[in-house]
């Protein structure tokens, strides 16, 4: 209940500011809040705050959109709901869209939260809010940052893939262990091979 009241307070800070003319025709797209020290990572608490903003904005009559179903935010090589990640791709021209983004910093006794309503077209910060959560056992447990995402497997070069092609077993999938059909000109050489015939 305490967390719910805190999320309500955060939404009030962002939407109670007057005047609201700049918000006419704007649709909110809440995203997971991220670790202030590493914006490529979130936590159960960060995701809960993002989900809570859907509810709080909707309860105040502010339209919200579930962007994950439409692909309006696409993240290359990461989660699909971290808008503050370095390689987030947000298409330009969406004049109706405003991202609800936020960061949190977990200290020994408290967690500090900052939230922003950001216009997607140019990054203009339209509204802000901040609060402090006491690190109760629930908050401390939920605030533990997710483990880092696994790194993608390195791409094999053409020369190494050709060399290992004879020992690789077919996987039945294109692009797996099969070598590339392209061979660079500088890797083609000529020579002679001695053949010995024996019993």
Coordinates of N, CA and C in Angstrom, one line a residue:
X1 N 0.8 -1.2 0.0 CA 0.0 0.0 0.0 C 0.9 1.3 0.0
X2 N 2.0 1.2 0.7 CA 2.9 2.3 0.8 C 3.5 2.6 -0.6
X3 N 3.8 1.6 -1.3 CA 4.4 1.7 -2.7 C 3.3 2.3 -3.6
X4 N 2.1 1.8 -3.5 CA 1.0 2.3 -4.3 C 0.8 3.8 -4.1
X5 N 0.9 4.3 -2.8 CA 0.7 5.7 -2.5 C 1.9 6.5 -3.1
X6 N 3.0 5.9 -3.1 CA 4.2 6.6 -3.6 C 4.1 6.8 -5.1
X7 N 3.6 5.8 -5.8 CA 3.4 5.8 -7.2 C 2.4 6.9 -7.6
X8 N 1.3 6.9 -6.8 CA 0.3 7.9 -6.9 C 0.8 9.4 -6.8
X9 N 1.7 9.5 -5.8 CA 2.3 10.8 -5.6 C 3.2 11.2 -6.7
X10 N 3.9 10.3 -7.3 CA 4.8 10.5 -8.4 C 4.0 11.0 -9.6
X11 N 2.9 10.3 -9.9 CA 2.0 10.7 -11.0 C 1.4 12.0 -10.8
X12 N 1.0 12.3 -9.6 CA 0.4 13.6 -9.2 C 1.4 14.8 -9.5
X13 N 2.7 14.5 -9.2 CA 3.7 15.5 -9.4 C 3.8 15.8 -10.9
X14 N 3.7 14.8 -11.7 CA 3.9 14.9 -13.2 C 2.7 15.5 -13.9
X15 N 1.5 15.3 -13.4 CA 0.3 15.7 -14.1 C -0.5 16.8 -13.5
X16 N -0.2 17.1 -12.2 CA -0.9 18.2 -11.6 C -0.3 19.6 -11.9
X17 N 0.8 19.6 -12.6 CA 1.4 20.9 -12.9 C 0.6 21.7 -14.0
X18 N 0.4 22.9 -13.7 CA -0.4 23.7 -14.6 C 0.5 24.7 -15.4
X19 N 0.2 25.2 -16.6 CA -1.0 24.7 -17.4 C -0.7 23.4 -18.1
X20 N -1.8 22.8 -18.5 CA -1.7 21.5 -19.2 C -1.9 21.6 -20.7
X21 N -1.9 22.8 -21.3 CA -2.2 22.9 -22.7 C -1.2 22.2 -23.6
X22 N 0.1 22.1 -23.1 CA 1.1 21.4 -23.9 C 0.9 19.9 -23.9
X23 N 0.0 19.4 -23.1 CA -0.2 18.0 -23.1 C -1.4 17.6 -23.9
X24 N -2.1 18.5 -24.5 CA -3.2 18.2 -25.3 C -2.8 17.3 -26.5
X25 N -3.6 16.2 -26.7 CA -3.3 15.3 -27.8 C -2.1 14.4 -27.6
X26 N -1.5 14.4 -26.4 CA -0.3 13.6 -26.1 C -0.8 12.3 -25.5
X27 N -0.1 11.2 -25.9 CA -0.4 9.9 -25.4 C 0.9 9.4 -24.7
X28 N 0.7 8.9 -23.4 CA 1.8 8.5 -22.6 C 2.2 7.1 -22.9
X29 N 3.5 6.8 -22.9 CA 4.1 5.5 -23.2 C 5.1 5.2 -22.0
X30 N 4.6 4.7 -20.9 CA 5.4 4.4 -19.7 C 6.4 3.3 -20.0
X31 N 7.7 3.5 -19.6 CA 8.7 2.5 -19.8 C 9.3 2.1 -18.4
X32 N 10.0 1.0 -18.4 CA 10.6 0.6 -17.1 C 11.6 1.6 -16.7
X33 N 11.6 1.9 -15.4 CA 12.7 2.8 -14.8 C 14.0 2.0 -14.7
X34 N 15.1 2.7 -14.9 CA 16.4 2.1 -15.0 C 17.3 2.5 -13.9
X35 N 18.3 1.7 -13.7 CA 19.4 1.9 -12.7 C 20.1 3.2 -13.1
X36 N 20.2 4.2 -12.2 CA 20.9 5.4 -12.5 C 22.4 5.2 -12.9
X37 N 23.0 4.2 -12.3 CA 24.4 3.9 -12.6 C 24.6 3.2 -13.9
X38 N 23.6 2.6 -14.4 CA 23.7 1.8 -15.6 C 22.3 1.8 -16.3
X39 N 22.1 2.7 -17.2 CA 20.7 2.8 -17.8 C 20.3 1.6 -18.7
X40 N 21.2 0.7 -18.9 CA 20.9 -0.5 -19.7 C 20.3 -1.6 -18.8
X41 N 20.2 -1.3 -17.5 CA 19.7 -2.4 -16.6 C 18.6 -1.8 -15.8
X42 N 17.6 -2.7 -15.5 CA 16.5 -2.4 -14.6 C 16.4 -3.4 -13.5
X43 N 15.3 -3.5 -12.9 CA 15.0 -4.4 -11.8 C 13.5 -4.6 -11.6
X44 N 13.1 -5.6 -10.8 CA 11.7 -5.7 -10.5 C 11.0 -4.4 -10.1
X45 N 11.7 -3.6 -9.3 CA 11.2 -2.3 -8.8 C 11.0 -1.4 -10.0
X46 N 12.0 -1.3 -10.9 CA 12.0 -0.4 -12.0 C 10.8 -0.8 -13.0
X47 N 10.6 -2.1 -13.2 CA 9.5 -2.5 -14.0 C 8.2 -2.3 -13.4
X48 N 8.1 -2.4 -12.1 CA 6.8 -2.2 -11.4 C 6.5 -0.7 -11.4
X49 N 7.5 0.2 -11.3 CA 7.2 1.6 -11.4 C 6.7 2.0 -12.8
X50 N 7.3 1.4 -13.9 CA 6.8 1.6 -15.2 C 5.3 1.1 -15.4
X51 N 5.0 -0.1 -14.9 CA 3.7 -0.6 -15.0 C 2.7 0.2 -14.2
X52 N 3.1 0.7 -13.0 CA 2.2 1.5 -12.2 C 1.9 2.8 -12.9
X53 N 2.8 3.3 -13.7 CA 2.5 4.6 -14.4 C 1.4 4.4 -15.4
X54 N 1.2 3.2 -16.0 CA 0.1 2.9 -16.9 C -1.2 3.2 -16.1
X55 N -1.3 2.6 -14.9 CA -2.5 2.7 -14.1 C -2.7 4.1 -13.7
X56 N -1.7 4.8 -13.1 CA -1.9 6.1 -12.6 C -2.3 7.1 -13.7
X57 N -1.6 7.0 -14.8 CA -2.0 8.0 -15.9 C -3.4 7.7 -16.4
X58 N -3.8 6.4 -16.5 CA -5.1 6.1 -17.0 C -6.2 6.5 -16.1
X59 N -5.9 6.4 -14.8 CA -6.9 6.8 -13.7 C -7.1 8.3 -13.8
X60 N -6.2 9.1 -14.3 CA -6.3 10.5 -14.3 C -6.9 11.0 -15.7
X61 N -7.3 10.1 -16.5 CA -7.8 10.4 -17.8 C -6.8 10.8 -18.8
X62 N -5.5 10.4 -18.5 CA -4.4 10.7 -19.5 C -4.2 9.4 -20.3
X63 N -4.4 9.5 -21.6 CA -4.4 8.3 -22.5 C -3.0 7.7 -22.5
X64 N -2.9 6.4 -22.4 CA -1.7 5.6 -22.4 C -1.7 4.6 -23.5
X65 N -0.5 4.3 -24.0 CA -0.5 3.3 -25.1 C 0.5 2.2 -24.7
X66 N 0.1 0.9 -25.0 CA 1.0 -0.2 -24.8 C 1.9 -0.3 -26.1
X67 N 3.0 0.3 -26.0 CA 3.9 0.4 -27.2 C 4.6 -1.0 -27.5
X68 N 4.7 -1.9 -26.6 CA 5.4 -3.2 -26.9 C 4.6 -4.0 -27.9
X69 N 3.3 -3.8 -28.0 CA 2.5 -4.5 -29.0 C 2.7 -4.0 -30.4
X70 N 3.1 -2.7 -30.5 CA 3.1 -2.0 -31.8 C 4.5 -1.8 -32.3
X71 N 5.5 -2.0 -31.5 CA 6.9 -1.8 -31.9 C 7.3 -0.4 -32.0
X72 N 6.6 0.5 -31.3 CA 7.0 2.0 -31.4 C 8.3 2.3 -30.7
X73 N 8.8 1.4 -29.8 CA 10.1 1.5 -29.2 C 10.8 0.2 -29.5
X74 N 11.9 0.3 -30.2 CA 12.7 -0.9 -30.5 C 14.1 -0.8 -29.9
X75 N 14.5 -1.8 -29.2 CA 15.9 -1.7 -28.6 C 16.7 -2.8 -29.2
X76 N 17.9 -2.4 -29.7 CA 18.8 -3.3 -30.4 C 19.6 -4.0 -29.4
X77 N 19.5 -5.4 -29.3 CA 20.3 -6.1 -28.4 C 20.0 -6.0 -27.0
X78 N 18.8 -5.6 -26.6 CA 18.4 -5.5 -25.2 C 17.0 -5.7 -24.9
X79 N 16.5 -5.2 -23.8 CA 15.1 -5.3 -23.5 C 14.3 -4.4 -24.3
X80 N 13.0 -4.7 -24.4 CA 12.1 -3.9 -25.3 C 11.3 -2.8 -24.5
X81 N 11.7 -2.5 -23.3 CA 11.0 -1.5 -22.5 C 12.0 -0.6 -21.7
X82 N 13.2 -0.5 -22.2 CA 14.1 0.4 -21.6 C 14.4 1.6 -22.5
X83 N 13.7 2.7 -22.4 CA 13.8 3.8 -23.3 C 15.0 4.6 -23.1
X84 N 15.7 4.5 -21.9 CA 16.9 5.3 -21.7 C 18.1 4.6 -22.0
X85 N 18.0 3.3 -22.6 CA 19.2 2.6 -23.0 C 19.9 3.3 -24.1
X86 N 21.2 3.2 -24.2 CA 22.0 3.9 -25.2 C 21.5 3.6 -26.7
X87 N 21.1 2.4 -27.0 CA 20.8 2.1 -28.4 C 19.3 1.9 -28.6
X88 N 18.5 2.6 -27.8 CA 17.0 2.6 -28.1 C 16.7 3.3 -29.4
X89 N 15.8 2.8 -30.1 CA 15.5 3.4 -31.4 C 14.0 3.9 -31.3
X90 N 13.8 5.2 -31.3 CA 12.5 5.7 -31.2 C 12.2 6.5 -32.5
X91 N 11.3 6.0 -33.3 CA 11.1 6.7 -34.6 C 10.6 8.1 -34.4
X92 N 11.2 9.0 -35.3 CA 10.8 10.4 -35.3 C 9.4 10.6 -35.9
X93 N 8.8 11.7 -35.7 CA 7.5 12.0 -36.3 C 6.3 11.6 -35.5
X94 N 6.5 10.9 -34.3 CA 5.4 10.5 -33.5 C 5.1 11.7 -32.6
X95 N 4.4 12.7 -33.1 CA 4.1 13.9 -32.3 C 3.1 13.6 -31.2
X96 N 2.4 12.5 -31.2 CA 1.4 12.3 -30.2 C 2.1 11.6 -29.0
X97 N 3.3 11.1 -29.1 CA 3.9 10.2 -28.1 C 4.8 11.0 -27.1
X98 N 4.6 10.6 -25.8 CA 5.5 11.1 -24.8 C 5.9 9.9 -23.9
X99 N 7.2 9.7 -23.8 CA 7.7 8.6 -23.0 C 7.7 9.0 -21.5
X100 N 7.3 8.1 -20.7 CA 7.4 8.2 -19.2 C 8.7 7.4 -18.9
X101 N 9.8 8.1 -18.6 CA 11.0 7.4 -18.3 C 11.4 7.8 -16.9
X102 N 12.3 7.0 -16.3 CA 12.7 7.3 -14.9 C 14.0 6.5 -14.6
X103 N 14.6 7.0 -13.5 CA 15.8 6.4 -13.0 C 15.6 6.2 -11.5
X104 N 16.4 5.3 -10.9 CA 16.4 5.1 -9.5 C 17.8 4.8 -9.0
X105 N 18.1 5.3 -7.8 CA 19.4 5.1 -7.2 C 19.2 4.5 -5.9
X106 N 19.7 3.3 -5.7 CA 19.6 2.5 -4.5 C 20.7 2.8 -3.5
X107 N 20.4 3.4 -2.4 CA 21.4 3.7 -1.3 C 21.2 2.7 -0.2
X108 N 21.9 2.8 0.9 CA 21.8 1.9 2.0 C 20.4 1.9 2.6
X109 N 19.9 3.1 2.9 CA 18.6 3.2 3.6 C 17.4 3.6 2.7
X110 N 17.7 4.1 1.5 CA 16.6 4.7 0.7 C 16.9 4.5 -0.8
X111 N 15.9 4.6 -1.6 CA 16.0 4.6 -3.0 C 15.4 5.9 -3.6
X112 N 16.2 6.6 -4.4 CA 15.8 7.9 -4.9 C 15.3 7.7 -6.3
X113 N 14.2 8.2 -6.6 CA 13.5 8.0 -7.9 C 13.3 9.3 -8.6
X114 N 13.6 9.4 -9.9 CA 13.4 10.6 -10.7 C 12.6 10.1 -11.9
X115 N 11.5 10.8 -12.3 CA 10.7 10.5 -13.4 C 10.5 11.7 -14.3
X116 N 10.4 11.4 -15.6 CA 10.2 12.5 -16.6 C 9.2 12.1 -17.7
X117 N 8.4 13.0 -18.1 CA 7.5 12.8 -19.3 C 8.2 13.6 -20.4
X118 N 8.7 12.8 -21.4 CA 9.6 13.3 -22.4 C 8.9 13.2 -23.8
X119 N 8.8 14.3 -24.6 CA 8.3 14.3 -25.9 C 9.2 13.5 -26.8
X120 N 8.6 12.5 -27.5 CA 9.4 11.6 -28.3 C 10.1 12.2 -29.5
X121 N 9.5 13.3 -30.0 CA 10.0 13.9 -31.3 C 11.3 14.6 -31.1
X122 N 11.5 15.3 -29.9 CA 12.7 16.0 -29.7 C 13.4 15.9 -28.4
X123 N 12.8 15.0 -27.5 CA 13.4 14.8 -26.2 C 13.1 16.0 -25.2
X124 N 12.1 16.8 -25.5 CA 11.8 17.9 -24.6 C 11.1 17.3 -23.3
X125 N 11.6 17.7 -22.2 CA 11.1 17.3 -20.9 C 9.9 18.1 -20.6
X126 N 8.7 17.5 -20.6 CA 7.4 18.2 -20.4 C 7.0 18.2 -18.9
X127 N 7.3 17.2 -18.2 CA 6.9 17.1 -16.8 C 8.0 16.3 -16.0
X128 N 8.1 16.6 -14.7 CA 9.1 15.8 -13.9 C 8.4 15.5 -12.6
X129 N 9.0 14.5 -11.9 CA 8.6 14.1 -10.6 C 9.7 13.4 -9.9
X130 N 9.7 13.4 -8.6 CA 10.8 12.7 -7.8 C 10.2 12.3 -6.5
X131 N 10.7 11.2 -6.0 CA 10.4 10.8 -4.6 C 11.5 9.9 -4.0
X132 N 11.3 9.7 -2.7 CA 12.3 8.8 -2.0 C 11.5 7.7 -1.4
X133 N 12.0 6.5 -1.6 CA 11.4 5.3 -1.0 C 12.3 4.8 0.1
X134 N 11.7 4.6 1.3 CA 12.5 3.9 2.4 C 12.7 2.5 2.0
X135 N 14.0 2.0 2.2 CA 14.3 0.7 1.8 C 13.7 -0.4 2.8
X136 N 12.4 -0.6 2.7 CA 11.8 -1.7 3.5 C 12.3 -3.0 2.9
X137 N 12.1 -4.1 3.6 CA 12.5 -5.4 3.0 C 12.0 -5.6 1.6
X138 N 10.8 -5.2 1.3 CA 10.2 -5.4 0.0 C 10.9 -4.5 -1.1
X139 N 11.1 -3.3 -0.8 CA 11.8 -2.4 -1.7 C 13.2 -2.8 -1.9
X140 N 13.9 -3.2 -0.9 CA 15.3 -3.6 -1.0 C 15.4 -4.9 -1.9
X141 N 14.5 -5.8 -1.7 CA 14.5 -7.0 -2.5 C 14.2 -6.8 -3.9
X142 N 13.2 -5.9 -4.2 CA 12.8 -5.6 -5.6 C 13.8 -4.7 -6.3
X143 N 14.6 -4.0 -5.5 CA 15.5 -3.0 -6.1 C 16.8 -3.6 -6.6
X144 N 17.0 -4.9 -6.4 CA 18.2 -5.5 -6.8 C 18.2 -5.6 -8.3
X145 N 19.3 -5.0 -8.9 CA 19.4 -4.9 -10.3 C 19.5 -6.2 -11.0
X146 N 18.9 -6.3 -12.2 CA 18.9 -7.5 -13.0 C 20.4 -7.9 -13.3
X147 N 20.7 -9.1 -13.5 CA 22.0 -9.5 -14.0 C 22.2 -9.0 -15.4
X148 N 23.5 -8.7 -15.8 CA 23.7 -8.2 -17.1 C 23.2 -9.2 -18.2
X149 N 22.7 -8.7 -19.3 CA 22.3 -9.5 -20.4 C 23.4 -10.2 -21.0
X150 N 23.2 -11.5 -21.4 CA 24.3 -12.2 -22.1 C 24.7 -11.6 -23.4
X151 N 26.1 -11.6 -23.6 CA 26.6 -10.9 -24.8 C 26.4 -11.9 -26.0
X152 N 26.1 -11.3 -27.1 CA 25.9 -12.1 -28.3 C 27.2 -12.8 -28.7
X153 N 27.0 -14.0 -29.3 CA 28.2 -14.8 -29.7 C 28.9 -14.0 -30.8
X154 N 30.3 -14.0 -30.7 CA 31.1 -13.3 -31.8 C 30.8 -13.9 -33.1
X155 N 30.8 -13.0 -34.1 CA 30.7 -13.4 -35.5 C 32.0 -14.0 -36.0
X156 N 31.9 -15.2 -36.6 CA 33.1 -15.8 -37.2 C 33.5 -15.1 -38.5
X157 N 34.8 -14.9 -38.6 CA 35.3 -14.4 -39.9 C 35.3 -15.4 -41.0
X158 N 35.3 -14.9 -42.2 CA 35.2 -15.9 -43.4 C 36.3 -16.9 -43.4
X159 N 37.6 -16.5 -43.1 CA 38.7 -17.4 -43.1 C 38.6 -18.5 -42.1
X160 N 38.2 -18.1 -40.9 CA 38.1 -19.0 -39.8 C 37.0 -20.0 -40.0
X161 N 35.9 -19.5 -40.6 CA 34.7 -20.3 -40.8 C 35.0 -21.3 -41.9
X162 N 35.8 -20.9 -42.9 CA 36.2 -21.9 -44.0 C 37.1 -23.0 -43.4
X163 N 38.0 -22.6 -42.5 CA 38.9 -23.5 -42.0 C 38.2 -24.6 -41.1
X164 N 37.2 -24.1 -40.4 CA 36.5 -25.0 -39.5 C 35.3 -25.7 -40.2
X165 N 35.1 -25.5 -41.4 CA 33.9 -26.0 -42.1 C 33.9 -27.5 -42.2
X166 N 35.1 -28.1 -42.4 CA 35.2 -29.5 -42.5 C 34.9 -30.3 -41.2
X167 N 35.2 -29.6 -40.1 CA 35.0 -30.3 -38.8 C 33.6 -30.0 -38.2
X168 N 32.9 -29.0 -38.8 CA 31.6 -28.6 -38.3 C 30.6 -29.6 -38.8
X169 N 29.6 -29.9 -37.9 CA 28.5 -30.7 -38.2 C 27.3 -29.8 -38.7
X170 N 26.6 -30.2 -39.7 CA 25.5 -29.4 -40.1 C 24.4 -29.3 -39.0
X171 N 23.9 -28.1 -38.9 CA 22.8 -27.9 -37.9 C 21.5 -27.8 -38.5
X172 N 21.4 -27.7 -39.9 CA 20.1 -27.6 -40.5 C 19.6 -26.2 -40.5
X173 N 20.3 -25.2 -40.0 CA 19.9 -23.8 -39.9 C 20.9 -23.0 -40.7
X174 N 20.4 -22.1 -41.5 CA 21.2 -21.2 -42.3 C 21.9 -20.2 -41.4
X175 N 23.2 -20.0 -41.6 CA 23.9 -19.0 -40.8 C 24.5 -19.6 -39.6
X176 N 24.3 -20.9 -39.3 CA 24.8 -21.5 -38.0 C 26.3 -21.8 -38.2
X177 N 26.6 -23.1 -38.4 CA 28.0 -23.5 -38.5 C 28.5 -23.6 -39.9
X178 N 27.6 -23.3 -40.9 CA 28.0 -23.3 -42.3 C 28.8 -22.1 -42.6
X179 N 29.9 -22.3 -43.4 CA 30.7 -21.1 -43.8 C 30.0 -20.3 -44.8
X180 N 30.5 -19.1 -44.9 CA 30.0 -18.2 -45.9 C 30.4 -18.7 -47.3
X181 N 29.5 -18.5 -48.3 CA 29.8 -18.9 -49.7 C 30.8 -17.9 -50.4
X182 N 30.9 -16.7 -49.8 CA 31.8 -15.7 -50.3 C 33.2 -15.9 -49.9
X183 N 34.2 -16.0 -50.8 CA 35.6 -16.1 -50.4 C 36.4 -14.9 -51.0
X184 N 37.0 -14.1 -50.1 CA 37.7 -12.9 -50.5 C 38.8 -13.3 -51.5
X185 N 39.1 -12.4 -52.5 CA 40.1 -12.7 -53.5 C 41.5 -12.8 -52.8
X186 N 41.8 -12.0 -51.8 CA 43.1 -12.1 -51.2 C 43.4 -13.4 -50.4
X187 N 42.3 -14.2 -50.2 CA 42.5 -15.4 -49.5 C 42.7 -16.6 -50.4
X188 N 42.6 -16.4 -51.7 CA 42.7 -17.4 -52.7 C 44.2 -17.5 -53.2
X189 N 44.8 -18.7 -53.0 CA 46.2 -18.9 -53.4 C 46.3 -20.1 -54.3
X190 N 47.5 -20.1 -55.0 CA 47.7 -21.3 -55.9 C 49.0 -22.0 -55.4
X191 N 49.2 -23.2 -55.8 CA 50.4 -24.0 -55.5 C 50.3 -25.4 -56.0
X192 N 51.2 -26.2 -55.5 CA 51.2 -27.6 -56.0 C 51.1 -28.5 -54.8
X193 N 50.5 -29.7 -55.0 CA 50.3 -30.7 -53.9 C 50.9 -32.0 -54.4
X194 N 51.8 -32.6 -53.6 CA 52.4 -33.9 -53.9 C 51.4 -35.0 -53.6
X195 N 51.1 -35.8 -54.5 CA 50.3 -37.0 -54.3 C 51.1 -38.2 -54.3
X196 N 51.1 -39.0 -53.3 CA 51.8 -40.3 -53.3 C 50.8 -41.4 -53.3
X197 N 51.1 -42.4 -54.2 CA 50.2 -43.5 -54.3 C 50.8 -44.7 -53.6
X198 N 50.1 -45.3 -52.9 CA 50.6 -46.5 -52.1 C 49.6 -47.6 -52.0
X199 N 50.0 -48.7 -51.3 CA 49.1 -49.8 -51.1 C 48.3 -49.6 -49.9

